[in-house]
C-alpha atoms as a printed R data frame, in Angstrom:
    type eleno elety resid chain resno       x       y       z
1   ATOM     1    CA   ALA     A     1 -21.666 -44.444  -6.916
2   ATOM     2    CA   GLN     A     2 -23.587 -41.389  -5.754
3   ATOM     3    CA   PRO     A     3 -24.829 -42.764  -2.363
4   ATOM     4    CA   ALA     A     4 -21.519 -44.507  -1.876
5   ATOM     5    CA   ALA     A     5 -19.632 -41.202  -2.415
6   ATOM     6    CA   GLU     A     6 -21.954 -39.275  -0.078
7   ATOM     7    CA   TYR     A     7 -21.451 -41.979   2.608
8   ATOM     8    CA   VAL     A     8 -17.625 -41.734   2.239
9   ATOM     9    CA   TYR     A     9 -17.811 -37.933   2.451
10  ATOM    10    CA   ASP     A    10 -20.138 -37.809   5.542
11  ATOM    11    CA   ARG     A    11 -18.221 -40.601   7.301
12  ATOM    12    CA   TRP     A    12 -14.597 -39.647   6.770
13  ATOM    13    CA   LEU     A    13 -14.197 -36.247   5.080
14  ATOM    14    CA   ALA     A    14 -16.832 -33.884   6.365
15  ATOM    15    CA   GLU     A    15 -15.387 -33.217   9.844
16  ATOM    16    CA   PRO     A    16 -11.718 -32.874   8.711
17  ATOM    17    CA   CYS     A    17 -12.646 -30.480   5.958
18  ATOM    18    CA   ALA     A    18 -14.731 -28.273   8.297
19  ATOM    19    CA   ALA     A    19 -11.890 -28.337  10.892
20  ATOM    20    CA   ILE     A    20  -9.363 -27.174   8.270
21  ATOM    21    CA   LEU     A    21 -11.714 -24.443   7.097
22  ATOM    22    CA   GLU     A    22 -12.336 -23.349  10.690
23  ATOM    23    CA   GLN     A    23  -8.621 -23.157  11.294
24  ATOM    24    CA   LYS     A    24  -8.043 -21.058   8.179
25  ATOM    25    CA   MET     A    25 -10.883 -18.690   9.016
26  ATOM    26    CA   GLU     A    26  -9.299 -17.969  12.416
27  ATOM    27    CA   GLN     A    27  -5.695 -17.959  11.014
28  ATOM    28    CA   TYR     A    28  -6.530 -15.261   8.427
29  ATOM    29    CA   HIS     A    29  -9.070 -13.340  10.524
30  ATOM    30    CA   LEU     A    30 -11.670 -13.402   7.805
31  ATOM    31    CA   ALA     A    31 -14.444 -12.259  10.092
32  ATOM    32    CA   ASP     A    32 -12.413  -9.172  11.301
33  ATOM    33    CA   ASP     A    33 -11.621  -8.188   7.680
34  ATOM    34    CA   LEU     A    34 -15.297  -8.446   6.706
35  ATOM    35    CA   GLN     A    35 -16.434  -6.574   9.797
36  ATOM    36    CA   GLN     A    36 -13.964  -3.831   9.078
37  ATOM    37    CA   THR     A    37 -15.253  -3.603   5.431
38  ATOM    38    CA   LEU     A    38 -18.740  -3.302   6.545
39  ATOM    39    CA   GLY     A    39 -17.828  -0.861   9.169
40  ATOM    40    CA   ASN     A    40 -16.384   1.438   6.428
41  ATOM    41    CA   TYR     A    41 -19.907   1.587   5.084
42  ATOM    42    CA   GLY     A    42 -21.328   2.313   8.510
43  ATOM    43    CA   ILE     A    43 -22.942  -1.131   8.713
44  ATOM    44    CA   GLN     A    44 -23.118  -3.049  11.936
45  ATOM    45    CA   LEU     A    45 -24.818  -6.490  11.843
46  ATOM    46    CA   ASP     A    46 -25.738  -8.424  15.023
47  ATOM    47    CA   ASP     A    47 -25.989 -12.172  15.227
48  ATOM    48    CA   ALA     A    48 -29.743 -12.165  14.692
49  ATOM    49    CA   ALA     A    49 -29.366 -10.149  11.429
50  ATOM    50    CA   LEU     A    50 -26.549 -12.391  10.218
51  ATOM    51    CA   GLN     A    51 -28.624 -15.531  10.955
52  ATOM    52    CA   GLN     A    52 -31.512 -13.993   9.074
53  ATOM    53    CA   ILE     A    53 -29.411 -13.447   6.041
54  ATOM    54    CA   ALA     A    54 -27.667 -16.837   6.147
55  ATOM    55    CA   ASP     A    55 -30.921 -18.619   6.445
56  ATOM    56    CA   ASN     A    56 -32.235 -17.264   3.135
57  ATOM    57    CA   PRO     A    57 -29.638 -18.309   0.544
58  ATOM    58    CA   ASP     A    58 -31.907 -17.600  -2.443
59  ATOM    59    CA   ASN     A    59 -32.555 -14.087  -1.233
60  ATOM    60    CA   ALA     A    60 -29.480 -13.360   0.843
61  ATOM    61    CA   SER     A    61 -28.556 -10.006  -0.854
62  ATOM    62    CA   GLU     A    62 -32.269  -8.761  -0.608
63  ATOM    63    CA   GLU     A    63 -32.193  -9.784   3.158
64  ATOM    64    CA   LEU     A    64 -28.908  -7.713   3.490
65  ATOM    65    CA   TYR     A    65 -30.393  -4.601   1.912
66  ATOM    66    CA   SER     A    66 -33.519  -5.022   4.075
67  ATOM    67    CA   VAL     A    67 -31.564  -5.351   7.268
68  ATOM    68    CA   VAL     A    68 -29.291  -2.480   6.479
69  ATOM    69    CA   SER     A    69 -32.263  -0.332   5.492
70  ATOM    70    CA   GLN     A    70 -33.941  -1.020   8.865
71  ATOM    71    CA   LYS     A    71 -30.713  -0.010  10.701
72  ATOM    72    CA   THR     A    72 -29.875   3.050   8.577
73  ATOM    73    CA   GLY     A    73 -33.256   4.318   7.548
74  ATOM    74    CA   LEU     A    74 -32.134   4.531   3.937
75  ATOM    75    CA   PRO     A    75 -34.272   3.079   1.124
76  ATOM    76    CA   ALA     A    76 -33.420  -0.530   0.245
77  ATOM    77    CA   GLU     A    77 -33.263   0.388  -3.444
78  ATOM    78    CA   LEU     A    78 -30.750   2.995  -2.823
79  ATOM    79    CA   LEU     A    79 -28.599   0.707  -0.774
80  ATOM    80    CA   GLN     A    80 -28.880  -1.960  -3.469
81  ATOM    81    CA   GLN     A    81 -27.474   0.372  -6.029
82  ATOM    82    CA   GLY     A    82 -24.602   1.470  -3.723
83  ATOM    83    CA   LEU     A    83 -23.667  -2.032  -2.473
84  ATOM    84    CA   SER     A    84 -24.331  -4.091  -5.546
85  ATOM    85    CA   GLN     A    85 -21.151  -3.063  -7.368
86  ATOM    86    CA   SER     A    86 -19.062  -3.881  -4.253
87  ATOM    87    CA   ILE     A    87 -20.669  -7.234  -3.890
88  ATOM    88    CA   ASP     A    88 -20.306  -8.095  -7.517
89  ATOM    89    CA   SER     A    89 -16.549  -7.250  -7.299
90  ATOM    90    CA   ALA     A    90 -16.214  -9.443  -4.186
91  ATOM    91    CA   SER     A    91 -18.283 -12.262  -5.866
92  ATOM    92    CA   SER     A    92 -15.899 -12.296  -8.895
93  ATOM    93    CA   GLN     A    93 -12.847 -12.620  -6.612
94  ATOM    94    CA   LEU     A    94 -14.394 -15.170  -4.281
95  ATOM    95    CA   PHE     A    95 -15.574 -17.561  -6.960
96  ATOM    96    CA   THR     A    96 -12.768 -17.078  -9.590
97  ATOM    97    CA   GLU     A    97 -10.754 -20.159  -8.403
98  ATOM    98    CA   MET     A    98 -13.761 -22.374  -7.513
99  ATOM    99    CA   PRO     A    99 -14.654 -25.334  -9.896
100 ATOM   100    CA   PRO     A   100 -17.618 -24.497 -12.185
101 ATOM   101    CA   SER     A   101 -19.462 -27.601 -10.906
102 ATOM   102    CA   ILE     A   102 -20.306 -25.943  -7.578
103 ATOM   103    CA   LEU     A   103 -21.022 -22.484  -8.893
104 ATOM   104    CA   PRO     A   104 -24.588 -21.161  -9.610
105 ATOM   105    CA   GLN     A   105 -25.491 -19.955 -13.014
106 ATOM   106    CA   GLN     A   106 -23.225 -17.032 -13.639
107 ATOM   107    CA   SER     A   107 -25.941 -14.383 -13.098
108 ATOM   108    CA   SER     A   108 -25.022 -11.352 -10.994
109 ATOM   109    CA   GLN     A   109 -27.972 -11.929  -8.617
110 ATOM   110    CA   GLU     A   110 -27.048 -15.566  -7.839
111 ATOM   111    CA   LEU     A   111 -23.414 -14.647  -7.243
112 ATOM   112    CA   GLN     A   112 -24.478 -11.864  -4.965
113 ATOM   113    CA   ASN     A   113 -26.602 -14.178  -2.983
114 ATOM   114    CA   ARG     A   114 -23.815 -16.694  -2.637
115 ATOM   115    CA   THR     A   115 -21.348 -14.035  -1.582
116 ATOM   116    CA   VAL     A   116 -23.620 -12.397   0.978
117 ATOM   117    CA   GLN     A   117 -24.560 -15.724   2.567
118 ATOM   118    CA   ALA     A   118 -20.919 -16.730   2.813
119 ATOM   119    CA   ALA     A   119 -20.048 -13.424   4.447
120 ATOM   120    CA   ALA     A   120 -22.894 -13.699   6.844
121 ATOM   121    CA   LEU     A   121 -21.811 -17.171   7.889
122 ATOM   122    CA   VAL     A   122 -18.109 -16.099   8.327
123 ATOM   123    CA   LEU     A   123 -19.331 -13.107  10.448
124 ATOM   124    CA   SER     A   124 -21.435 -15.236  12.710
125 ATOM   125    CA   SER     A   125 -20.179 -15.703  16.276
126 ATOM   126    CA   ASN     A   126 -19.918 -19.418  16.046
127 ATOM   127    CA   THR     A   127 -16.892 -20.139  13.818
128 ATOM   128    CA   SER     A   128 -17.291 -23.982  14.129
129 ATOM   129    CA   ASP     A   129 -20.908 -23.855  12.802
130 ATOM   130    CA   ALA     A   130 -19.971 -21.354  10.106
131 ATOM   131    CA   ALA     A   131 -17.192 -23.582   8.878
132 ATOM   132    CA   LYS     A   132 -19.469 -26.619   8.748
133 ATOM   133    CA   GLN     A   133 -22.097 -24.721   6.808
134 ATOM   134    CA   LEU     A   134 -19.509 -23.361   4.331
135 ATOM   135    CA   THR     A   135 -17.959 -26.777   3.902
136 ATOM   136    CA   LYS     A   136 -21.436 -28.160   3.196
137 ATOM   137    CA   LEU     A   137 -22.168 -25.365   0.610
138 ATOM   138    CA   TYR     A   138 -18.908 -25.257  -1.235
139 ATOM   139    CA   VAL     A   139 -16.567 -28.212  -0.404
140 ATOM   140    CA   ARG     A   140 -19.002 -31.034  -0.250
141 ATOM   141    CA   PRO     A   141 -20.247 -30.867  -3.844
142 ATOM   142    CA   VAL     A   142 -16.663 -30.785  -5.195
143 ATOM   143    CA   LEU     A   143 -15.358 -33.710  -3.021
144 ATOM   144    CA   ILE     A   144 -18.432 -35.812  -3.608
145 ATOM   145    CA   THR     A   145 -17.955 -35.431  -7.446
146 ATOM   146    CA   MET     A   146 -14.317 -36.533  -7.149
147 ATOM   147    CA   VAL     A   147 -15.086 -39.444  -4.782
148 ATOM   148    CA   LYS     A   148 -18.017 -40.538  -7.058
149 ATOM   149    CA   THR     A   149 -15.682 -40.741  -9.991
150 ATOM   150    CA   PHE     A   150 -13.329 -43.035  -8.141
151 ATOM   151    CA   THR     A   151 -16.177 -45.009  -6.546
152 ATOM   152    CA   PHE     A   152 -17.802 -45.567  -9.907
153 ATOM   153    CA   SER     A   153 -14.640 -46.982 -11.285
154 ATOM   154    CA   VAL     A   154 -14.226 -49.392  -8.396
155 ATOM   155    CA   LEU     A   155 -17.977 -50.419  -8.477
156 ATOM   156    CA   PHE     A   156 -17.896 -50.901 -12.201
157 ATOM   157    CA   LEU     A   157 -14.916 -53.199 -11.810
158 ATOM   158    CA   LEU     A   158 -16.392 -55.225  -9.005
159 ATOM   159    CA   ILE     A   159 -19.715 -55.571 -10.665
160 ATOM   160    CA   SER     A   160 -18.136 -56.556 -14.036
161 ATOM   161    CA   VAL     A   161 -16.094 -59.153 -12.250
162 ATOM   162    CA   LEU     A   162 -19.193 -60.492 -10.457
163 ATOM   163    CA   ILE     A   163 -21.233 -60.599 -13.642
164 ATOM   164    CA   GLN     A   164 -18.420 -62.392 -15.452
165 ATOM   165    CA   GLY     A   165 -18.200 -64.894 -12.634
166 ATOM   166    CA   ILE     A   166 -21.862 -65.668 -12.827
167 ATOM   167    CA   ILE     A   167 -21.705 -66.082 -16.611
168 ATOM   168    CA   LYS     A   168 -18.567 -68.270 -16.409
169 ATOM   169    CA   GLY     A   169 -20.194 -70.342 -13.731
170 ATOM   170    CA   LEU     A   170 -23.322 -70.896 -15.708
171 ATOM   171    CA   SER     A   171 -21.281 -71.773 -18.792
172 ATOM   172    CA   ALA     A   172 -19.026 -74.217 -16.845
173 ATOM   173    CA   PHE     A   173 -21.971 -75.827 -15.103
174 ATOM   174    CA   ARG     A   174 -23.756 -76.290 -18.393
175 ATOM   175    CA   ARG     A   175 -20.673 -77.997 -19.985
176 ATOM   176    CA   THR     A   176 -20.064 -80.553 -17.119
177 ATOM   177    CA   GLU     A   177 -20.017 -84.108 -18.263
178 ATOM   178    CA   GLY     A   178 -22.670 -85.186 -15.670
179 ATOM   179    CA   ILE     A   179 -25.163 -82.705 -17.054
180 ATOM   180    CA   ARG     A   180 -24.241 -83.706 -20.664
181 ATOM   181    CA   LEU     A   181 -24.749 -87.351 -19.997
182 ATOM   182    CA   THR     A   182 -27.973 -86.833 -17.957
183 ATOM   183    CA   ASP     A   183 -29.901 -84.651 -20.266
184 ATOM   184    CA   GLN     A   184 -28.973 -82.332 -23.064
185 ATOM   185    CA   ALA     A   185 -32.090 -80.411 -22.300
186 ATOM   186    CA   VAL     A   186 -30.741 -79.288 -18.900
187 ATOM   187    CA   GLY     A   187 -27.772 -77.688 -20.645
188 ATOM   188    CA   ALA     A   188 -30.120 -75.949 -23.080
189 ATOM   189    CA   GLY     A   189 -32.112 -74.763 -20.095
190 ATOM   190    CA   LEU     A   190 -29.110 -73.366 -18.402
191 ATOM   191    CA   GLY     A   191 -28.156 -71.602 -21.590
192 ATOM   192    CA   ALA     A   192 -31.586 -70.092 -21.680
193 ATOM   193    CA   VAL     A   193 -31.241 -68.867 -18.061
194 ATOM   194    CA   GLN     A   194 -27.947 -67.310 -18.989
195 ATOM   195    CA   ALA     A   195 -29.451 -65.560 -22.088
196 ATOM   196    CA   ILE     A   196 -32.361 -64.273 -19.998
197 ATOM   197    CA   PHE     A   197 -30.036 -63.039 -17.283
198 ATOM   198    CA   LEU     A   198 -28.065 -61.047 -19.883
199 ATOM   199    CA   LEU     A   199 -31.169 -59.713 -21.557
200 ATOM   200    CA   VAL     A   200 -32.699 -58.614 -18.279
201 ATOM   201    CA   LEU     A   201 -29.514 -56.939 -17.269
202 ATOM   202    CA   MET     A   202 -29.209 -55.139 -20.577
203 ATOM   203    CA   VAL     A   203 -32.712 -53.845 -20.331
204 ATOM   204    CA   LYS     A   204 -32.278 -52.664 -16.694
205 ATOM   205    CA   LEU     A   205 -29.026 -50.839 -17.542
206 ATOM   206    CA   THR     A   206 -30.671 -49.315 -20.596
207 ATOM   207    CA   GLY     A   207 -33.512 -48.045 -18.383
208 ATOM   208    CA   TRP     A   208 -31.057 -46.532 -15.925
209 ATOM   209    CA   ILE     A   209 -29.117 -44.828 -18.722
210 ATOM   210    CA   VAL     A   210 -32.211 -43.401 -20.272
211 ATOM   211    CA   GLU     A   211 -33.449 -42.135 -16.936
212 ATOM   212    CA   HIS     A   212 -30.089 -40.610 -15.796
213 ATOM   213    CA   GLY     A   213 -29.213 -39.379 -19.297
214 ATOM   214    CA   GLU     A   214 -32.403 -37.351 -19.482
215 ATOM   215    CA   ASN     A   215 -33.241 -39.002 -22.684
216 ATOM   216    CA   GLN     A   216 -30.427 -37.279 -24.517
217 ATOM   217    CA   ILE     A   217 -27.794 -40.147 -25.002
218 ATOM   218    CA   ALA     A   218 -27.528 -41.501 -28.515
219 ATOM   219    CA   PHE     A   219 -28.894 -45.056 -28.857
220 ATOM   220    CA   PHE     A   220 -30.247 -44.906 -25.356
221 ATOM   221    CA   ASN     A   221 -33.249 -42.715 -25.711
222 ATOM   222    CA   GLN     A   222 -36.950 -43.333 -26.116
223 ATOM   223    CA   ALA     A   223 -36.906 -42.677 -29.883
224 ATOM   224    CA   GLU     A   224 -34.262 -45.390 -30.467
225 ATOM   225    CA   ILE     A   225 -36.062 -47.879 -28.188
226 ATOM   226    CA   GLN     A   226 -39.280 -47.365 -30.177
227 ATOM   227    CA   LYS     A   227 -37.580 -48.670 -33.347
228 ATOM   228    CA   SER     A   228 -37.313 -52.172 -31.921
229 ATOM   229    CA   VAL     A   229 -40.611 -53.742 -31.298
230 ATOM   230    CA   LEU     A   230 -39.212 -56.596 -29.224
231 ATOM   231    CA   PHE     A   231 -36.921 -54.466 -27.133
232 ATOM   232    CA   GLN     A   232 -39.663 -51.839 -26.754
233 ATOM   233    CA   HIS     A   233 -41.893 -54.497 -25.112
234 ATOM   234    CA   LEU     A   234 -39.081 -55.789 -22.912
235 ATOM   235    CA   TYR     A   235 -38.165 -52.183 -21.850
236 ATOM   236    CA   GLN     A   236 -41.741 -51.411 -20.974
237 ATOM   237    CA   LEU     A   237 -42.071 -54.711 -19.063
238 ATOM   238    CA   MET     A   238 -39.068 -53.933 -16.976
239 ATOM   239    CA   GLN     A   239 -40.269 -50.482 -15.929
Protein backbone atom coordinates (compact mmCIF):
# COMPACT_ATOMS: atom_id res chain seq x y z
CA ALA A 1 0.00 0.00 0.00
CA GLN A 2 2.87 2.40 0.75
CA PRO A 3 4.45 2.37 -2.74
CA ALA A 4 0.99 2.37 -4.32
CA ALA A 5 0.00 5.45 -2.27
CA GLU A 6 3.25 7.21 -3.18
CA TYR A 7 2.63 6.50 -6.86
CA VAL A 8 -0.94 7.83 -6.66
CA TYR A 9 0.25 10.99 -4.91
CA ASP A 10 3.17 11.65 -7.29
CA ARG A 11 1.08 10.85 -10.38
CA TRP A 12 -2.17 12.67 -9.65
CA LEU A 13 -2.02 14.77 -6.46
CA ALA A 14 1.39 16.48 -6.21
CA GLU A 15 0.97 19.08 -8.95
CA PRO A 16 -2.62 20.11 -8.08
CA CYS A 17 -1.71 20.48 -4.40
CA ALA A 18 1.35 22.59 -5.21
CA ALA A 19 -0.72 24.74 -7.59
CA ILE A 20 -3.35 25.36 -4.91
CA LEU A 21 -0.70 26.27 -2.34
CA GLU A 22 1.04 28.61 -4.80
CA GLN A 23 -2.29 30.32 -5.50
CA LYS A 24 -2.98 30.78 -1.79
CA MET A 25 0.51 32.14 -1.14
CA GLU A 26 -0.02 34.79 -3.80
CA GLN A 27 -3.60 35.48 -2.76
CA TYR A 28 -2.74 36.18 0.87
CA HIS A 29 0.65 37.83 0.17
CA LEU A 30 2.43 35.61 2.66
CA ALA A 31 5.87 36.66 1.43
CA ASP A 32 5.07 40.36 1.85
CA ASP A 33 3.77 39.84 5.37
CA LEU A 34 6.87 37.86 6.40
CA GLN A 35 9.18 40.41 4.78
CA GLN A 36 7.46 43.19 6.66
CA THR A 37 7.80 41.29 9.95
CA LEU A 38 11.52 40.77 9.39
CA GLY A 39 11.86 44.39 8.34
CA ASN A 40 10.49 45.44 11.71
CA TYR A 41 13.52 43.73 13.23
CA GLY A 42 15.82 45.40 10.73
CA ILE A 43 16.50 42.10 8.92
CA GLN A 44 16.83 41.96 5.14
CA LEU A 45 17.54 38.56 3.59
CA ASP A 46 18.57 38.10 -0.04
CA ASP A 47 17.84 35.03 -2.17
CA ALA A 48 21.23 33.46 -1.43
CA ALA A 49 20.69 33.73 2.32
CA LEU A 50 17.16 32.36 2.06
CA GLN A 51 18.37 29.42 -0.02
CA GLN A 52 21.10 28.72 2.53
CA ILE A 53 18.52 28.58 5.31
CA ALA A 54 16.04 26.47 3.31
CA ASP A 55 18.73 23.95 2.34
CA ASN A 56 19.52 23.18 6.00
CA PRO A 57 16.20 22.02 7.53
CA ASP A 58 17.82 20.41 10.57
CA ASN A 59 19.68 23.62 11.43
CA ALA A 60 17.45 26.24 9.82
CA SER A 61 17.15 28.46 12.89
CA GLU A 62 20.91 28.36 13.50
CA GLU A 63 21.47 29.30 9.86
CA LEU A 64 19.09 32.23 10.32
CA TYR A 65 20.95 33.47 13.39
CA SER A 66 24.27 33.07 11.58
CA VAL A 67 23.09 34.98 8.49
CA VAL A 68 21.53 37.77 10.53
CA SER A 69 24.66 37.97 12.69
CA GLN A 70 26.79 38.41 9.56
CA LYS A 71 24.52 41.18 8.28
CA THR A 72 24.06 43.05 11.57
CA GLY A 73 27.35 42.37 13.31
CA LEU A 74 25.50 41.30 16.46
CA PRO A 75 26.48 38.06 18.27
CA ALA A 76 24.48 35.05 17.12
CA GLU A 77 23.78 34.10 20.76
CA LEU A 78 22.19 37.47 21.42
CA LEU A 79 20.08 37.24 18.29
CA GLN A 80 18.99 33.75 19.24
CA GLN A 81 17.75 34.95 22.60
CA GLY A 82 15.87 37.85 21.03
CA LEU A 83 14.31 35.98 18.11
CA SER A 84 13.71 32.61 19.76
CA GLN A 85 10.58 33.75 21.59
CA SER A 86 9.09 35.24 18.41
CA ILE A 87 9.84 32.08 16.43
CA ASP A 88 8.35 29.86 19.14
CA SER A 89 5.18 31.93 19.05
CA ALA A 90 4.99 31.69 15.26
CA SER A 91 5.68 27.95 15.42
CA SER A 92 2.80 27.30 17.79
CA GLN A 93 0.42 29.21 15.53
CA LEU A 94 1.71 27.65 12.32
CA PHE A 95 1.53 24.03 13.49
CA THR A 96 -1.57 24.19 15.73
CA GLU A 97 -3.99 22.96 13.06
CA MET A 98 -1.65 20.48 11.38
CA PRO A 99 -2.13 16.72 11.93
CA PRO A 100 0.31 15.27 14.48
CA SER A 101 1.55 12.72 11.92
CA ILE A 102 3.54 15.35 9.99
CA LEU A 103 4.92 17.23 12.97
CA PRO A 104 8.36 16.70 14.42
CA GLN A 105 8.75 15.80 18.06
CA GLN A 106 7.32 18.70 19.97
CA SER A 107 10.62 20.22 21.00
CA SER A 108 11.14 23.94 20.69
CA GLN A 109 14.24 23.55 18.52
CA GLU A 110 12.59 21.30 15.94
CA LEU A 111 9.54 23.51 15.66
CA GLN A 112 11.81 26.52 15.25
CA ASN A 113 13.69 24.79 12.44
CA ARG A 114 10.46 23.87 10.65
CA THR A 115 9.09 27.40 10.98
CA VAL A 116 12.28 29.11 9.81
CA GLN A 117 12.63 26.74 6.85
CA ALA A 118 9.00 27.30 5.82
CA ALA A 119 9.44 31.08 6.14
CA ALA A 120 12.63 30.99 4.04
CA LEU A 121 10.84 29.06 1.30
CA VAL A 122 7.88 31.44 1.31
CA LEU A 123 10.25 34.43 1.05
CA SER A 124 12.17 32.96 -1.89
CA SER A 125 11.70 34.68 -5.21
CA ASN A 126 10.38 31.56 -6.97
CA THR A 127 6.89 31.06 -5.60
CA SER A 128 6.30 27.95 -7.70
CA ASP A 129 9.37 26.14 -6.37
CA ALA A 130 8.55 27.26 -2.83
CA ALA A 131 5.02 25.88 -3.14
CA LYS A 132 6.33 22.54 -4.44
CA GLN A 133 8.84 22.26 -1.61
CA LEU A 134 6.31 23.19 1.09
CA THR A 135 3.84 20.73 -0.40
CA LYS A 136 6.48 18.01 -0.27
CA LEU A 137 7.32 18.85 3.36
CA TYR A 138 3.85 19.26 4.84
CA VAL A 139 1.11 18.08 2.47
CA ARG A 140 2.66 14.94 1.00
CA PRO A 141 2.99 12.97 4.30
CA VAL A 142 -0.64 13.62 5.23
CA LEU A 143 -2.13 12.75 1.86
CA ILE A 144 0.02 9.64 1.47
CA THR A 145 -1.21 8.42 4.86
CA MET A 146 -4.81 8.97 3.79
CA VAL A 147 -4.33 7.36 0.37
CA LYS A 148 -2.41 4.46 1.93
CA THR A 149 -5.34 3.68 4.23
CA PHE A 150 -7.72 3.51 1.27
CA THR A 151 -5.21 1.65 -0.90
CA PHE A 152 -4.58 -0.93 1.81
CA SER A 153 -8.30 -1.66 2.06
CA VAL A 154 -8.61 -2.11 -1.71
CA LEU A 155 -5.49 -4.26 -1.99
CA PHE A 156 -6.51 -6.35 1.01
CA LEU A 157 -9.88 -7.03 -0.62
CA LEU A 158 -8.36 -7.88 -4.00
CA ILE A 159 -5.67 -10.15 -2.53
CA SER A 160 -8.25 -11.86 -0.32
CA VAL A 161 -10.46 -12.54 -3.33
CA LEU A 162 -7.46 -13.84 -5.29
CA ILE A 163 -6.36 -16.18 -2.50
CA GLN A 164 -9.91 -17.44 -2.00
CA GLY A 165 -10.15 -18.06 -5.73
CA ILE A 166 -6.94 -20.10 -5.71
CA ILE A 167 -8.10 -22.13 -2.72
CA LYS A 168 -11.55 -22.71 -4.21
CA GLY A 169 -9.97 -23.69 -7.52
CA LEU A 170 -7.67 -26.21 -5.89
CA SER A 171 -10.53 -27.63 -3.83
CA ALA A 172 -12.83 -27.90 -6.84
CA PHE A 173 -10.10 -29.50 -8.96
CA ARG A 174 -9.37 -32.01 -6.24
CA ARG A 175 -13.03 -33.02 -6.03
CA THR A 176 -13.63 -33.56 -9.75
CA GLU A 177 -14.88 -37.00 -10.65
CA GLY A 178 -12.13 -37.57 -13.20
CA ILE A 179 -9.44 -37.11 -10.61
CA ARG A 180 -11.34 -39.23 -8.06
CA LEU A 181 -11.73 -42.09 -10.52
CA THR A 182 -8.17 -41.83 -11.80
CA ASP A 183 -6.28 -41.84 -8.57
CA GLN A 184 -7.20 -40.86 -5.04
CA ALA A 185 -3.56 -40.07 -4.45
CA VAL A 186 -3.73 -37.15 -6.89
CA GLY A 187 -6.47 -35.59 -4.80
CA ALA A 188 -4.39 -36.07 -1.68
CA GLY A 189 -1.45 -34.45 -3.47
CA LEU A 190 -3.52 -31.42 -4.42
CA GLY A 191 -4.68 -31.16 -0.82
CA ALA A 192 -1.06 -31.16 0.27
CA VAL A 193 -0.27 -28.39 -2.24
CA GLN A 194 -3.15 -26.36 -0.86
CA ALA A 195 -1.96 -26.90 2.70
CA ILE A 196 1.63 -25.96 1.82
CA PHE A 197 0.40 -22.86 0.00
CA LEU A 198 -1.53 -21.70 3.06
CA LEU A 199 1.38 -22.51 5.37
CA VAL A 200 3.88 -20.57 3.25
CA LEU A 201 1.45 -17.66 3.02
CA MET A 202 0.99 -17.65 6.80
CA VAL A 203 4.74 -17.70 7.42
CA LYS A 204 5.39 -14.92 4.89
CA LEU A 205 2.65 -12.72 6.33
CA THR A 206 3.90 -13.37 9.86
CA GLY A 207 7.42 -12.35 8.82
CA TRP A 208 6.06 -9.17 7.28
CA ILE A 209 4.07 -8.34 10.41
CA VAL A 210 7.06 -8.99 12.68
CA GLU A 211 9.29 -6.79 10.52
CA HIS A 212 6.87 -3.88 10.20
CA GLY A 213 5.52 -4.22 13.72
CA GLU A 214 9.04 -3.71 15.13
CA ASN A 215 8.64 -6.94 17.13
CA GLN A 216 5.99 -5.32 19.34
CA ILE A 217 2.73 -6.90 18.13
CA ALA A 218 1.32 -9.60 20.43
CA PHE A 219 1.48 -13.14 19.00
CA PHE A 220 3.63 -11.85 16.13
CA ASN A 221 6.99 -11.28 17.76
CA GLN A 222 10.15 -13.32 18.04
CA ALA A 223 9.37 -14.47 21.60
CA GLU A 224 6.06 -16.05 20.59
CA ILE A 225 7.55 -17.64 17.47
CA GLN A 226 10.27 -19.25 19.59
CA LYS A 227 7.59 -21.14 21.57
CA SER A 228 6.69 -23.31 18.57
CA VAL A 229 9.59 -25.45 17.38
CA LEU A 230 7.93 -26.34 14.06
CA PHE A 231 6.85 -22.81 13.26
CA GLN A 232 10.23 -21.49 14.39
CA HIS A 233 12.00 -23.65 11.79
CA LEU A 234 9.48 -22.68 9.11
CA TYR A 235 9.84 -19.00 9.96
CA GLN A 236 13.64 -19.18 9.79
CA LEU A 237 13.47 -21.15 6.54
CA MET A 238 11.38 -18.44 4.89
CA GLN A 239 13.69 -15.54 5.86
